[in-house]
Tab-separated table of C-alpha atoms in Angstrom:
chain	number	residue	atom	x	y	z
A	1	MET	CA	11.479	-8.004	19.849
A	2	HIS	CA	14.117	-8.043	17.133
A	3	LEU	CA	13.072	-9.500	13.794
A	4	THR	CA	15.310	-10.602	10.949
A	5	TYR	CA	13.828	-9.812	7.557
A	6	PHE	CA	14.204	-11.844	4.382
A	7	ASP	CA	12.578	-9.946	1.505
A	8	CYS	CA	10.746	-12.107	-1.058
A	9	ASN	CA	10.184	-9.333	-3.579
A	10	ALA	CA	13.011	-7.068	-4.712
A	11	GLN	CA	14.475	-6.168	-8.076
A	12	ILE	CA	17.712	-4.902	-9.562
A	13	GLY	CA	18.457	-3.657	-13.058
A	14	LYS	CA	17.328	-0.833	-15.286
A	15	TYR	CA	13.688	-0.706	-16.331
A	16	SER	CA	11.454	1.286	-18.619
A	17	VAL	CA	9.235	3.356	-16.353
A	18	LYS	CA	11.717	4.277	-13.654
A	19	HIS	CA	10.720	7.050	-11.266
A	20	PRO	CA	13.369	9.525	-10.096
A	21	GLU	CA	14.282	8.020	-6.713
A	22	ALA	CA	14.347	4.371	-7.749
A	23	PHE	CA	17.742	2.662	-7.790
A	24	THR	CA	18.922	-0.029	-10.164
A	25	THR	CA	22.089	-1.697	-8.848
A	26	ALA	CA	22.684	-4.489	-6.355
A	27	ASP	CA	24.964	-2.223	-4.314
A	28	GLU	CA	22.221	0.374	-3.997
A	29	LEU	CA	19.698	-2.307	-3.024
A	30	VAL	CA	22.000	-3.637	-0.309
A	31	LYS	CA	22.595	-0.103	0.984
A	32	GLU	CA	18.850	0.488	1.306
A	33	MET	CA	18.340	-2.924	2.900
A	34	GLU	CA	20.950	-1.994	5.507
A	35	ARG	CA	19.319	1.389	6.140
A	36	VAL	CA	15.926	-0.142	6.902
A	37	GLY	CA	17.181	-3.341	8.551
A	38	VAL	CA	16.506	-6.049	5.958
A	39	SER	CA	19.106	-8.836	6.090
A	40	GLU	CA	18.558	-10.805	2.894
A	41	ALA	CA	16.502	-10.581	-0.255
A	42	LEU	CA	15.262	-12.782	-3.054
A	43	VAL	CA	15.818	-10.742	-6.177
A	44	PHE	CA	15.035	-10.904	-9.871
A	45	HIS	CA	16.516	-8.794	-12.661
A	46	SER	CA	14.387	-6.258	-14.530
A	47	MET	CA	16.036	-7.237	-17.830
A	48	ALA	CA	14.685	-10.770	-17.353
A	49	LYS	CA	11.189	-9.341	-17.167
A	50	GLU	CA	11.325	-6.503	-19.681
A	51	TYR	CA	13.895	-7.730	-22.222
A	52	ALA	CA	14.694	-11.454	-22.206
A	53	PRO	CA	14.879	-14.022	-19.405
A	54	CYS	CA	17.997	-15.631	-20.903
A	55	VAL	CA	19.816	-12.273	-20.746
A	56	GLY	CA	18.426	-10.907	-17.487
A	57	ASN	CA	18.860	-14.143	-15.551
A	58	GLU	CA	22.553	-14.196	-16.441
A	59	MET	CA	22.980	-10.528	-15.533
A	60	LEU	CA	21.377	-11.269	-12.185
A	61	LEU	CA	23.881	-13.966	-11.274
A	62	ALA	CA	26.792	-11.781	-12.336
A	63	GLU	CA	25.608	-8.751	-10.360
A	64	ILE	CA	24.695	-10.320	-7.024
A	65	GLU	CA	27.864	-12.243	-6.294
A	66	CYS	CA	28.982	-12.054	-2.652
A	67	LYS	CA	25.926	-10.069	-1.572
A	68	PRO	CA	23.088	-11.022	0.812
A	69	ILE	CA	20.940	-11.493	-2.259
A	70	HIS	CA	19.484	-14.738	-3.566
A	71	PRO	CA	18.600	-15.171	-7.224
A	72	CYS	CA	15.124	-15.665	-8.579
A	73	TRP	CA	14.963	-16.487	-12.278
A	74	VAL	CA	12.223	-15.405	-14.637
A	75	VAL	CA	10.834	-18.294	-16.706
A	76	LEU	CA	8.898	-18.871	-19.908
A	77	PRO	CA	7.473	-22.051	-21.427
A	78	HIS	CA	10.198	-23.756	-23.506
A	79	HIS	CA	8.407	-24.288	-26.838
A	80	THR	CA	10.016	-21.384	-28.724
A	81	GLY	CA	13.525	-22.297	-27.620
A	82	GLU	CA	13.950	-19.114	-25.576
A	83	MET	CA	14.053	-21.173	-22.381
A	84	PRO	CA	15.482	-24.639	-21.750
A	85	ALA	CA	13.049	-27.530	-21.493
A	86	PRO	CA	11.888	-28.088	-17.911
A	87	ASP	CA	14.368	-30.869	-17.069
A	88	GLU	CA	17.303	-28.885	-18.402
A	89	LEU	CA	16.068	-25.762	-16.609
A	90	LEU	CA	16.002	-27.724	-13.366
A	91	SER	CA	19.572	-28.924	-13.937
A	92	GLN	CA	20.754	-25.382	-14.575
A	93	MET	CA	18.995	-24.079	-11.479
A	94	LYS	CA	20.655	-26.711	-9.313
A	95	ALA	CA	24.057	-26.107	-10.820
A	96	ARG	CA	23.856	-22.332	-10.333
A	97	GLY	CA	22.150	-22.116	-6.957
A	98	VAL	CA	18.796	-20.760	-8.133
A	99	ARG	CA	15.954	-21.867	-5.877
A	100	ALA	CA	12.985	-19.760	-6.948
A	101	LEU	CA	11.207	-18.702	-10.128
A	102	LYS	CA	8.960	-15.896	-11.291
A	103	ALA	CA	6.679	-15.770	-14.309
A	104	TYR	CA	5.341	-12.764	-16.211
A	105	PRO	CA	2.717	-14.229	-18.543
A	106	ASN	CA	0.991	-10.925	-19.378
A	107	ALA	CA	4.179	-8.923	-19.863
A	108	GLN	CA	5.825	-11.685	-21.879
A	109	GLY	CA	2.885	-12.869	-23.947
A	110	PHE	CA	2.049	-16.406	-22.850
A	111	THR	CA	-0.371	-18.148	-20.541
A	112	LEU	CA	0.142	-20.367	-17.525
A	113	ALA	CA	-2.720	-22.572	-18.730
A	114	ASP	CA	-1.730	-26.219	-19.027
A	115	TRP	CA	-1.786	-26.299	-22.846
A	116	CYS	CA	1.013	-23.740	-22.851
A	117	ALA	CA	2.904	-24.000	-19.532
A	118	GLY	CA	1.772	-27.383	-18.225
A	119	ASP	CA	5.179	-29.062	-18.613
A	120	LEU	CA	6.910	-26.194	-16.850
A	121	LEU	CA	4.414	-26.154	-13.987
A	122	ASP	CA	4.637	-29.950	-13.673
A	123	MET	CA	8.396	-29.652	-13.091
A	124	ILE	CA	8.036	-26.728	-10.679
A	125	GLU	CA	5.357	-28.552	-8.697
A	126	ALA	CA	7.160	-31.909	-8.613
A	127	ASN	CA	10.349	-30.338	-7.284
A	128	GLY	CA	8.716	-28.052	-4.721
A	129	ILE	CA	10.207	-24.945	-6.322
A	130	PRO	CA	8.537	-21.738	-5.129
A	131	LEU	CA	6.888	-19.848	-7.981
A	132	PHE	CA	6.197	-16.120	-7.576
A	133	LEU	CA	3.540	-14.383	-9.606
A	134	ASP	CA	2.589	-10.702	-9.653
A	135	MET	CA	-1.177	-10.420	-9.499
A	136	ASP	CA	-1.223	-7.988	-12.430
A	137	GLN	CA	0.149	-10.858	-14.531
A	138	THR	CA	-2.862	-13.087	-14.007
A	139	ASN	CA	-6.434	-13.156	-12.687
A	140	TRP	CA	-8.252	-15.107	-10.027
A	141	GLY	CA	-9.842	-17.492	-12.506
A	142	GLN	CA	-6.422	-18.398	-13.846
A	143	VAL	CA	-4.944	-18.785	-10.355
A	144	ALA	CA	-7.787	-21.208	-9.564
A	145	GLU	CA	-7.121	-23.150	-12.784
A	146	ILE	CA	-3.384	-23.352	-12.129
A	147	LEU	CA	-3.920	-24.650	-8.607
A	148	SER	CA	-6.623	-27.050	-9.724
A	149	SER	CA	-4.182	-28.594	-12.215
A	150	HIS	CA	-1.189	-28.335	-9.848
A	151	PRO	CA	-2.621	-28.601	-6.343
A	152	LYS	CA	0.754	-29.000	-4.638
A	153	LEU	CA	2.325	-25.979	-6.301
A	154	ASN	CA	4.068	-23.528	-3.956
A	155	LEU	CA	2.570	-20.400	-5.480
A	156	THR	CA	3.141	-16.999	-3.886
A	157	LEU	CA	1.142	-14.030	-5.140
A	158	LEU	CA	2.848	-10.637	-5.156
A	159	ARG	CA	1.460	-7.104	-5.530
A	160	GLN	CA	-1.981	-8.537	-4.998
A	161	SER	CA	-3.876	-5.527	-3.602
A	162	TYR	CA	-6.321	-5.481	-0.707
A	163	ARG	CA	-9.651	-6.005	-2.452
A	164	ILE	CA	-9.239	-9.737	-2.657
A	165	ASP	CA	-10.650	-11.677	0.309
A	166	ARG	CA	-13.725	-12.907	-1.539
A	167	PHE	CA	-11.443	-14.500	-4.152
A	168	LEU	CA	-8.621	-15.395	-1.813
A	169	TYR	CA	-10.334	-17.208	1.041
A	170	PRO	CA	-11.858	-20.075	-1.002
A	171	LEU	CA	-8.485	-20.727	-2.648
A	172	MET	CA	-6.594	-20.482	0.645
A	173	GLU	CA	-9.019	-23.003	2.147
A	174	LYS	CA	-8.395	-25.458	-0.673
A	175	TYR	CA	-4.690	-25.152	-1.531
A	176	ALA	CA	-2.049	-25.261	1.210
A	177	GLY	CA	0.684	-24.105	-1.171
A	178	LEU	CA	-0.971	-20.773	-1.923
A	179	ARG	CA	0.746	-17.880	-0.171
A	180	MET	CA	0.952	-14.135	-0.609
A	181	GLU	CA	3.174	-11.167	0.043
A	182	ALA	CA	2.010	-9.399	3.190
A	183	ALA	CA	2.914	-5.807	2.309
A	184	THR	CA	0.428	-5.250	-0.480
A	185	TYR	CA	-2.303	-7.104	1.416
A	186	GLN	CA	-3.362	-3.895	3.148
A	187	VAL	CA	-6.681	-5.145	4.466
A	188	ALA	CA	-7.349	-3.543	7.856
A	189	SER	CA	-6.373	-6.214	10.410
A	190	GLY	CA	-6.063	-8.595	7.478
A	191	ILE	CA	-2.758	-10.034	8.683
A	192	GLU	CA	-4.410	-11.123	11.912
A	193	GLU	CA	-7.407	-12.561	10.078
A	194	VAL	CA	-5.288	-14.605	7.654
A	195	CYS	CA	-3.114	-15.934	10.495
A	196	LYS	CA	-6.209	-16.955	12.430
A	197	ARG	CA	-7.950	-18.615	9.493
A	198	PHE	CA	-5.061	-20.124	7.524
A	199	GLY	CA	-1.923	-19.804	9.664
A	200	ALA	CA	1.069	-17.484	9.534
A	201	GLY	CA	2.730	-19.843	7.057
A	202	ARG	CA	0.695	-18.283	4.262
A	203	LEU	CA	2.274	-14.803	4.429
A	204	LEU	CA	5.717	-13.637	3.279
A	205	PHE	CA	7.554	-10.404	3.945
A	206	GLY	CA	8.238	-8.459	0.752
A	207	THR	CA	9.231	-4.846	0.180
A	208	GLY	CA	8.763	-4.304	-3.540
A	209	LEU	CA	12.050	-2.368	-3.600
A	210	PRO	CA	12.901	-0.272	-5.546
A	211	TYR	CA	9.307	0.417	-6.670
A	212	THR	CA	7.898	0.816	-3.181
A	213	ASP	CA	9.142	1.853	0.260
A	214	ALA	CA	10.232	-0.858	2.684
A	215	GLY	CA	8.905	0.858	5.823
A	216	PRO	CA	5.242	-0.054	5.201
A	217	ALA	CA	6.091	-3.751	4.935
A	218	ILE	CA	8.041	-3.675	8.209
A	219	ALA	CA	5.464	-1.740	10.241
A	220	GLN	CA	2.734	-4.085	9.119
A	221	ILE	CA	4.549	-6.959	10.826
A	222	THR	CA	5.968	-5.255	13.908
A	223	TYR	CA	2.559	-3.862	14.879
A	224	ALA	CA	0.586	-6.995	13.992
A	225	GLU	CA	-1.376	-8.490	16.862
A	226	ILE	CA	-0.024	-11.989	16.367
A	227	SER	CA	2.521	-14.020	18.311
A	228	ASP	CA	6.264	-13.388	18.095
A	229	GLU	CA	6.683	-16.779	16.447
A	230	GLU	CA	4.115	-15.869	13.790
A	231	LYS	CA	5.998	-12.623	13.149
A	232	ARG	CA	9.260	-14.537	12.723
A	233	LEU	CA	7.635	-16.861	10.220
A	234	ILE	CA	6.303	-13.985	8.129
A	235	ALA	CA	9.464	-11.881	8.384
A	236	GLU	CA	11.897	-14.635	7.496
A	237	GLY	CA	11.013	-18.217	8.327
A	238	ASN	CA	8.454	-18.954	5.657
A	239	LEU	CA	10.678	-17.833	2.783
A	240	ARG	CA	13.707	-19.607	4.213
A	241	LYS	CA	11.696	-22.824	4.422
A	242	LEU	CA	10.364	-22.390	0.897
A	243	LEU	CA	13.897	-21.982	-0.384
A	244	ALA	CA	14.966	-24.919	1.822
A	245	MET	CA	17.906	-23.068	3.304
A	246	THR	CA	19.265	-22.167	6.704
A	247	SER	CA	20.786	-18.790	7.633
A	248	ASP	CA	23.999	-19.688	5.861
A	249	LYS	CA	24.720	-16.816	3.498
B	1	MET	CA	18.961	6.500	13.041
B	2	SER	CA	15.505	7.858	13.601
B	3	THR	CA	13.581	7.653	16.865
B	4	PHE	CA	10.499	6.810	14.860
B	5	GLN	CA	12.265	4.102	12.873
B	6	ASP	CA	13.632	2.578	16.093
B	7	LYS	CA	10.234	2.436	17.727
B	8	VAL	CA	8.416	1.074	14.716
B	9	SER	CA	11.142	-1.533	14.182
B	10	GLU	CA	10.436	-2.782	17.681
B	11	GLY	CA	6.653	-2.506	17.392
B	12	ARG	CA	6.437	0.076	20.168
B	13	PRO	CA	3.386	2.380	20.095
B	14	LEU	CA	4.116	6.024	19.278
B	15	MET	CA	1.837	7.437	21.980
B	16	ASP	CA	4.514	9.833	23.237
B	17	GLU	CA	4.477	11.501	19.814
B	18	LEU	CA	1.532	13.292	18.186
B	19	LEU	CA	0.006	11.224	15.396
B	20	ILE	CA	-3.180	12.532	13.812
B	21	ASP	CA	-4.664	10.587	10.937
B	22	ALA	CA	-6.057	13.209	8.555
B	23	HIS	CA	-7.681	10.711	6.203
B	24	CYS	CA	-9.670	7.790	7.463
B	25	HIS	CA	-13.070	6.221	6.998
B	26	MET	CA	-15.375	3.752	8.758
B	27	GLY	CA	-17.704	0.849	7.987
B	28	PHE	CA	-18.202	-1.740	5.258
B	29	TYR	CA	-17.204	-1.184	1.625
B	30	GLY	CA	-19.234	-2.640	-1.206
B	31	CYS	CA	-16.661	-4.331	-3.391
B	32	PHE	CA	-14.367	-5.957	-0.833
B	33	ASN	CA	-14.211	-7.379	2.673
B	34	ILE	CA	-12.998	-5.285	5.609
B	35	PRO	CA	-12.906	-7.595	8.614
B	36	ASN	CA	-12.468	-4.961	11.318
B	37	ASN	CA	-14.365	-1.882	10.179
B	38	THR	CA	-16.122	-0.471	13.249
B	39	ALA	CA	-15.154	2.633	15.187
B	40	ALA	CA	-14.107	0.384	18.078
B	41	GLY	CA	-11.942	-1.688	15.751
B	42	MET	CA	-10.327	1.444	14.366
B	43	VAL	CA	-9.548	2.793	17.826
B	44	ALA	CA	-8.069	-0.582	18.806
B	45	GLN	CA	-5.637	-0.388	15.876
B	46	MET	CA	-4.907	3.270	16.631
B	47	ASP	CA	-4.056	2.274	20.219
B	48	ARG	CA	-1.736	-0.484	19.054
B	49	ILE	CA	0.203	1.946	16.855
B	50	GLY	CA	-0.113	5.074	18.921
B	51	ILE	CA	-2.325	7.233	16.725
B	52	ARG	CA	-3.779	9.899	18.990
B	53	ALA	CA	-6.724	10.922	16.814
B	54	CYS	CA	-8.245	10.469	13.398
B	55	ILE	CA	-10.627	12.430	11.202
B	56	SER	CA	-13.179	10.151	9.632
B	57	ALA	CA	-15.478	10.201	6.607
B	58	HIS	CA	-17.769	7.184	6.568
B	59	HIS	CA	-17.751	4.811	3.588
B	60	ALA	CA	-21.522	5.102	3.257
B	61	ALA	CA	-21.254	8.880	3.145
B	62	ILE	CA	-18.628	8.951	0.403
B	63	SER	CA	-20.750	6.563	-1.648
B	64	SER	CA	-24.445	5.833	-1.234
B	65	ASP	CA	-25.992	7.620	1.759
B	66	GLN	CA	-24.391	10.765	3.174
B	67	ARG	CA	-26.813	11.065	6.094
B	68	TYR	CA	-26.439	7.443	7.202
B	69	GLY	CA	-22.655	7.727	7.074
B	70	ASN	CA	-22.478	11.102	8.778
B	71	ASP	CA	-24.695	9.808	11.588
B	72	GLU	CA	-22.346	6.857	12.130
B	73	VAL	CA	-19.402	9.235	12.463
B	74	LEU	CA	-21.316	11.507	14.840
B	75	GLN	CA	-22.025	8.471	17.022
B	76	ALA	CA	-18.347	7.476	16.917
B	77	MET	CA	-17.367	11.019	17.945
B	78	THR	CA	-19.607	10.589	20.989
B	79	ASP	CA	-18.298	7.111	21.762
B	80	PHE	CA	-14.624	8.038	21.350
B	81	PRO	CA	-14.261	11.740	22.183
B	82	GLY	CA	-10.884	13.169	21.302
B	83	ARG	CA	-10.001	10.035	19.330
B	84	ILE	CA	-12.424	10.187	16.411
B	85	TYR	CA	-13.222	13.500	14.745
B	86	GLY	CA	-15.502	13.876	11.770
B	87	TYR	CA	-15.578	15.113	8.202
B	88	ALA	CA	-19.008	16.331	7.113
B	89	THR	CA	-19.359	14.406	3.888
B	90	ALA	CA	-21.407	15.804	1.061
B	91	SER	CA	-22.856	14.172	-2.018
B	92	PRO	CA	-23.316	16.565	-4.940
B	93	ASN	CA	-26.153	14.454	-6.326
B	94	TYR	CA	-28.874	15.935	-4.125
B	95	PRO	CA	-30.484	19.388	-4.151
B	96	ALA	CA	-28.164	22.195	-3.072
B	97	ALA	CA	-30.334	23.150	-0.117
B	98	GLU	CA	-30.261	19.571	1.157
B	99	VAL	CA	-26.473	19.360	0.777
B	100	THR	CA	-25.903	22.634	2.604
B	101	ALA	CA	-28.319	21.646	5.369
B	102	GLU	CA	-26.536	18.338	5.869
B	103	LEU	CA	-23.156	20.063	6.067
B	104	GLU	CA	-24.553	22.619	8.509
B	105	ARG	CA	-26.048	19.831	10.659
B	106	CYS	CA	-22.725	17.988	10.856
B	107	ILE	CA	-20.524	21.003	11.525
B	108	SER	CA	-22.929	22.266	14.171
B	109	ALA	CA	-22.680	18.852	15.821
B	110	GLY	CA	-18.904	19.124	16.056
B	111	MET	CA	-17.396	17.867	12.809
B	112	ILE	CA	-14.232	19.761	11.886
B	113	GLY	CA	-13.865	19.476	8.122
B	114	VAL	CA	-15.588	18.628	4.841
B	115	LYS	CA	-14.932	15.562	2.696
B	116	ILE	CA	-15.767	15.050	-0.968
B	117	HIS	CA	-15.147	12.094	-3.262
B	118	PRO	CA	-15.805	13.203	-6.856
B	119	ASP	CA	-14.865	9.814	-8.340
B	120	LEU	CA	-17.317	7.843	-6.231
B	121	HIS	CA	-20.056	10.426	-6.622
B	122	GLY	CA	-19.530	10.548	-10.381
B	123	THR	CA	-19.192	14.325	-10.536
B	124	ASN	CA	-16.239	16.468	-11.583
B	125	VAL	CA	-14.847	18.428	-8.662
B	126	ASP	CA	-15.368	21.735	-10.474
B	127	ASP	CA	-18.903	20.860	-11.578
B	128	ASP	CA	-21.544	23.372	-10.527
B	129	LYS	CA	-23.150	20.656	-8.386
B	130	TYR	CA	-20.210	20.974	-5.997
B	131	ARG	CA	-20.571	24.764	-5.716
B	132	PRO	CA	-22.710	24.662	-2.529
B	133	VAL	CA	-20.059	22.524	-0.849
B	134	TRP	CA	-17.203	24.828	-1.780
B	135	GLU	CA	-19.177	27.919	-0.808
B	136	PHE	CA	-20.094	26.397	2.541
B	137	ALA	CA	-16.486	25.398	3.317
B	138	ASN	CA	-15.235	28.821	2.219
B	139	GLU	CA	-17.769	30.701	4.320
B	140	LYS	CA	-16.912	28.633	7.406
B	141	ALA	CA	-13.156	28.568	6.623
B	142	LEU	CA	-13.087	24.773	6.940
B	143	PRO	CA	-10.466	22.287	5.820
B	144	LEU	CA	-11.708	20.196	2.897
B	145	LEU	CA	-10.299	16.774	2.029
B	146	SER	CA	-10.899	15.500	-1.485
B	147	HIS	CA	-9.988	12.301	-3.243
B	148	THR	CA	-7.567	13.208	-6.039
B	149	GLY	CA	-5.709	11.785	-9.020
B	150	VAL	CA	-3.718	13.066	-11.961
B	151	ALA	CA	-6.735	12.676	-14.250
B	152	GLY	CA	-10.408	11.763	-14.044
B	153	ARG	CA	-12.975	13.682	-12.029
B	154	ASN	CA	-10.569	15.095	-9.448
B	155	PRO	CA	-7.238	15.942	-11.080
B	156	VAL	CA	-4.818	17.792	-8.844
B	157	ARG	CA	-4.412	20.673	-11.300
B	158	THR	CA	-8.116	21.567	-11.023
B	159	PHE	CA	-7.707	22.216	-7.311
B	160	GLU	CA	-5.310	25.061	-8.077
B	161	THR	CA	-8.209	26.963	-9.685
B	162	LEU	CA	-10.551	26.081	-6.837
B	163	ALA	CA	-7.982	27.142	-4.240
B	164	GLU	CA	-7.819	30.582	-5.804
B	165	LYS	CA	-11.604	30.844	-6.031
B	166	TYR	CA	-12.176	29.697	-2.420
B	167	PRO	CA	-9.188	31.116	-0.516
B	168	ASN	CA	-10.563	30.399	2.965
B	169	VAL	CA	-10.670	26.655	2.338
B	170	LYS	CA	-7.609	24.671	3.357
B	171	ILE	CA	-7.626	22.001	0.651
B	172	LEU	CA	-6.114	18.615	1.485
B	173	LEU	CA	-5.253	16.659	-1.653
B	174	GLY	CA	-6.136	13.121	-0.595
B	175	HIS	CA	-3.535	10.578	-1.794
B	176	SER	CA	-1.539	13.470	-3.325
B	177	GLY	CA	-2.773	12.414	-6.743
B	178	PHE	CA	-1.322	8.891	-6.318
B	179	GLY	CA	2.155	7.713	-7.172
B	180	SER	CA	5.202	9.474	-8.501
B	181	GLU	CA	3.367	11.542	-11.126
B	182	GLY	CA	0.701	12.511	-8.599
B	183	ALA	CA	3.432	13.700	-6.251
B	184	ASN	CA	4.810	15.982	-8.974
B	185	HIS	CA	1.374	17.503	-9.641
B	186	THR	CA	0.845	17.915	-5.908
B	187	ILE	CA	4.186	19.632	-5.345
B	188	ARG	CA	3.335	22.145	-8.053
B	189	ALA	CA	-0.110	22.788	-6.567
B	190	VAL	CA	1.266	23.258	-3.058
B	191	LYS	CA	3.925	25.653	-4.333
B	192	ASN	CA	1.376	27.647	-6.338
B	193	CYS	CA	-1.366	27.829	-3.701
B	194	PRO	CA	-0.861	28.712	-0.045
B	195	ASN	CA	-4.104	26.958	0.923
B	196	ILE	CA	-3.282	23.557	-0.607
B	197	TYR	CA	-1.766	20.670	1.372
B	198	ALA	CA	-0.607	17.173	0.462
B	199	GLU	CA	-2.190	14.188	2.222
B	200	ILE	CA	-0.177	11.066	1.613
B	201	THR	CA	-2.149	7.865	2.074
B	202	GLY	CA	-2.190	5.317	-0.738
B	203	SER	CA	-2.032	1.573	-1.141
B	204	ILE	CA	1.189	1.815	-3.154
B	205	CYS	CA	3.915	3.865	-1.470
B	206	VAL	CA	6.193	4.627	-4.397
B	207	TYR	CA	9.793	4.616	-3.226
B	208	GLY	CA	11.093	8.024	-2.246
B	209	THR	CA	8.020	10.086	-3.146
B	210	LEU	CA	7.309	11.115	0.438
B	211	GLU	CA	10.871	12.417	0.716
B	212	ARG	CA	10.410	14.300	-2.575
B	213	MET	CA	7.221	15.960	-1.361
B	214	VAL	CA	8.752	16.964	1.968
B	215	ARG	CA	11.858	18.309	0.245
B	216	GLU	CA	10.071	20.262	-2.485
B	217	ALA	CA	6.668	21.168	-1.000
B	218	GLY	CA	7.885	21.592	2.585
B	219	ALA	CA	7.340	19.445	5.674
B	220	ASP	CA	4.757	21.939	6.938
B	221	ARG	CA	2.511	21.152	3.948
B	222	VAL	CA	2.467	17.338	4.037
B	223	LEU	CA	0.007	15.405	6.195
B	224	PHE	CA	-0.107	11.805	7.405
B	225	GLY	CA	-3.232	9.785	6.638
B	226	THR	CA	-3.976	6.076	6.612
B	227	ASP	CA	-7.349	5.446	4.910
B	228	LEU	CA	-8.216	3.177	7.868
B	229	PRO	CA	-10.199	0.899	7.613
B	230	PHE	CA	-10.340	1.086	3.794
B	231	LEU	CA	-6.661	0.205	4.213
B	232	ASP	CA	-4.683	-1.007	7.183
B	233	ALA	CA	-3.167	1.921	9.097
B	234	ARG	CA	0.214	0.348	9.776
B	235	PRO	CA	1.839	0.675	6.334
B	236	GLN	CA	1.454	4.461	6.306
B	237	VAL	CA	2.996	4.692	9.765
B	238	GLY	CA	5.951	2.684	8.482
B	239	ARG	CA	6.218	4.854	5.405
B	240	VAL	CA	6.700	8.027	7.443
B	241	ALA	CA	8.753	6.422	10.228
B	242	PHE	CA	11.312	4.934	7.802
B	243	ALA	CA	11.436	7.891	5.420
B	244	ASN	CA	14.771	9.541	4.713
B	245	ILE	CA	13.751	12.821	6.385
B	246	THR	CA	14.554	14.256	9.807
B	247	ASP	CA	12.592	13.376	12.938
B	248	ASP	CA	11.415	16.983	13.190
B	249	GLU	CA	10.014	16.720	9.670
B	250	LYS	CA	8.338	13.434	10.620
B	251	ARG	CA	6.713	15.160	13.596
B	252	GLN	CA	5.262	17.813	11.310
B	253	VAL	CA	3.932	15.233	8.880
B	254	PHE	CA	2.662	12.837	11.536
B	255	GLY	CA	0.607	15.331	13.532
B	256	LEU	CA	1.753	18.908	14.029
B	257	ASN	CA	0.399	20.051	10.670
B	258	ALA	CA	-2.996	18.420	11.218
B	259	ALA	CA	-3.222	19.846	14.744
B	260	ARG	CA	-2.641	23.323	13.321
B	261	ILE	CA	-4.990	22.996	10.341
B	262	PHE	CA	-7.845	21.311	12.225
B	263	LYS	CA	-7.229	23.174	15.497
B	264	ILE	CA	-6.895	19.919	17.434
B	265	GLN	CA	-5.287	20.333	20.861
């Protein structure tokens, strides 16, 4: 069967610990996507993570114009004035076609606990905006606290490793909005087990480009012993639904 | 376009090619859940992908109980002949005579290589406690797979010294030291030592490192492995199938090198 892939986890921009083969531009990302057969990607800018969200988010929009790339902004709590207040942030996202957010609390020195990011998470939850979070930016206790305070949050965990089922399952059972990137969930037959227990709607295709190869993420889906419809959901459908868009770009 | 990439894109098994998994395991693992960890479960996933054979070191053997784990692999070799081969796994934390006897028992029963995991056994790979293992593998001219890293108890650079000291041992650097830096250490070791090989499995497949290893170390020195069922086997198949190398190089990595080193028909 032919699958269309919509990558939930790619990056452009220069970054500090770049290995020799990694690329940095949107053109190079699109070229690699074409080589491996990925149609679209949700992308954030490295400068938004490593330098300043207000700078990197603008660079992202400027660099992805007219490409099969959708923007994902990096956000901070607004208290220091580095980020608009939640209502203004929402207005800007709508005006500029941004439908997803990422947070880097460890790298950027804040917490997603309610006393610090509660207003931001309230807005994200109330508007059904997908929030992406690298697992090295948080811990399972904090994920549980975030979801306890914001039970309808659409939270997708990225780069979450394979040693996680004993933490993951109880949270998956309790919170329907908790999802994860499939590629780094390298539990043997784990894709099948998650689909059986929680449904294919809880997994998203993500490559990790340009940090990691795309081939592993693709093979994990094409060889999965799940239905074709479940494969379509993981490869493309779940992200498209989260971003509330049709195949229009 | 690559034949391998085409087939994997369509989810077609690669049974008409030779895939030999040079690094896999078996069984439960203490600190996380593995839902499908039996020999039968492994063979089912191998069938789905088209992996002809694997060489297994049991999780119990690389951690707590070498004899229990080795026995499980011996049983799997009986249950799945030609599909599951075995690594005789040795713990350095028992008397030398016991370690050598266990290795002898396993090799006599048909295992085709030796596995060590210095990190899990808490012993540096060049510690004297590992000497009986190295001497045994050298005397029998066996392939030896070790867990490796760029630092810690099993740094890649240390294997260069061991390779010179034990020239009959074909040393497989498990995980190639991990990541981009590990690949650089591994390339140097492979270039310096004719009896060192790079085994590629790892949970994080850093973009382009497989291509770098094939280009600089040579396709005849790089081996496919999956870590199944410690990890799912499918990502590593995708890594090789989609790599920016030729199909002939993929064939060497996927199975021809392992067939030659382990003398698998």
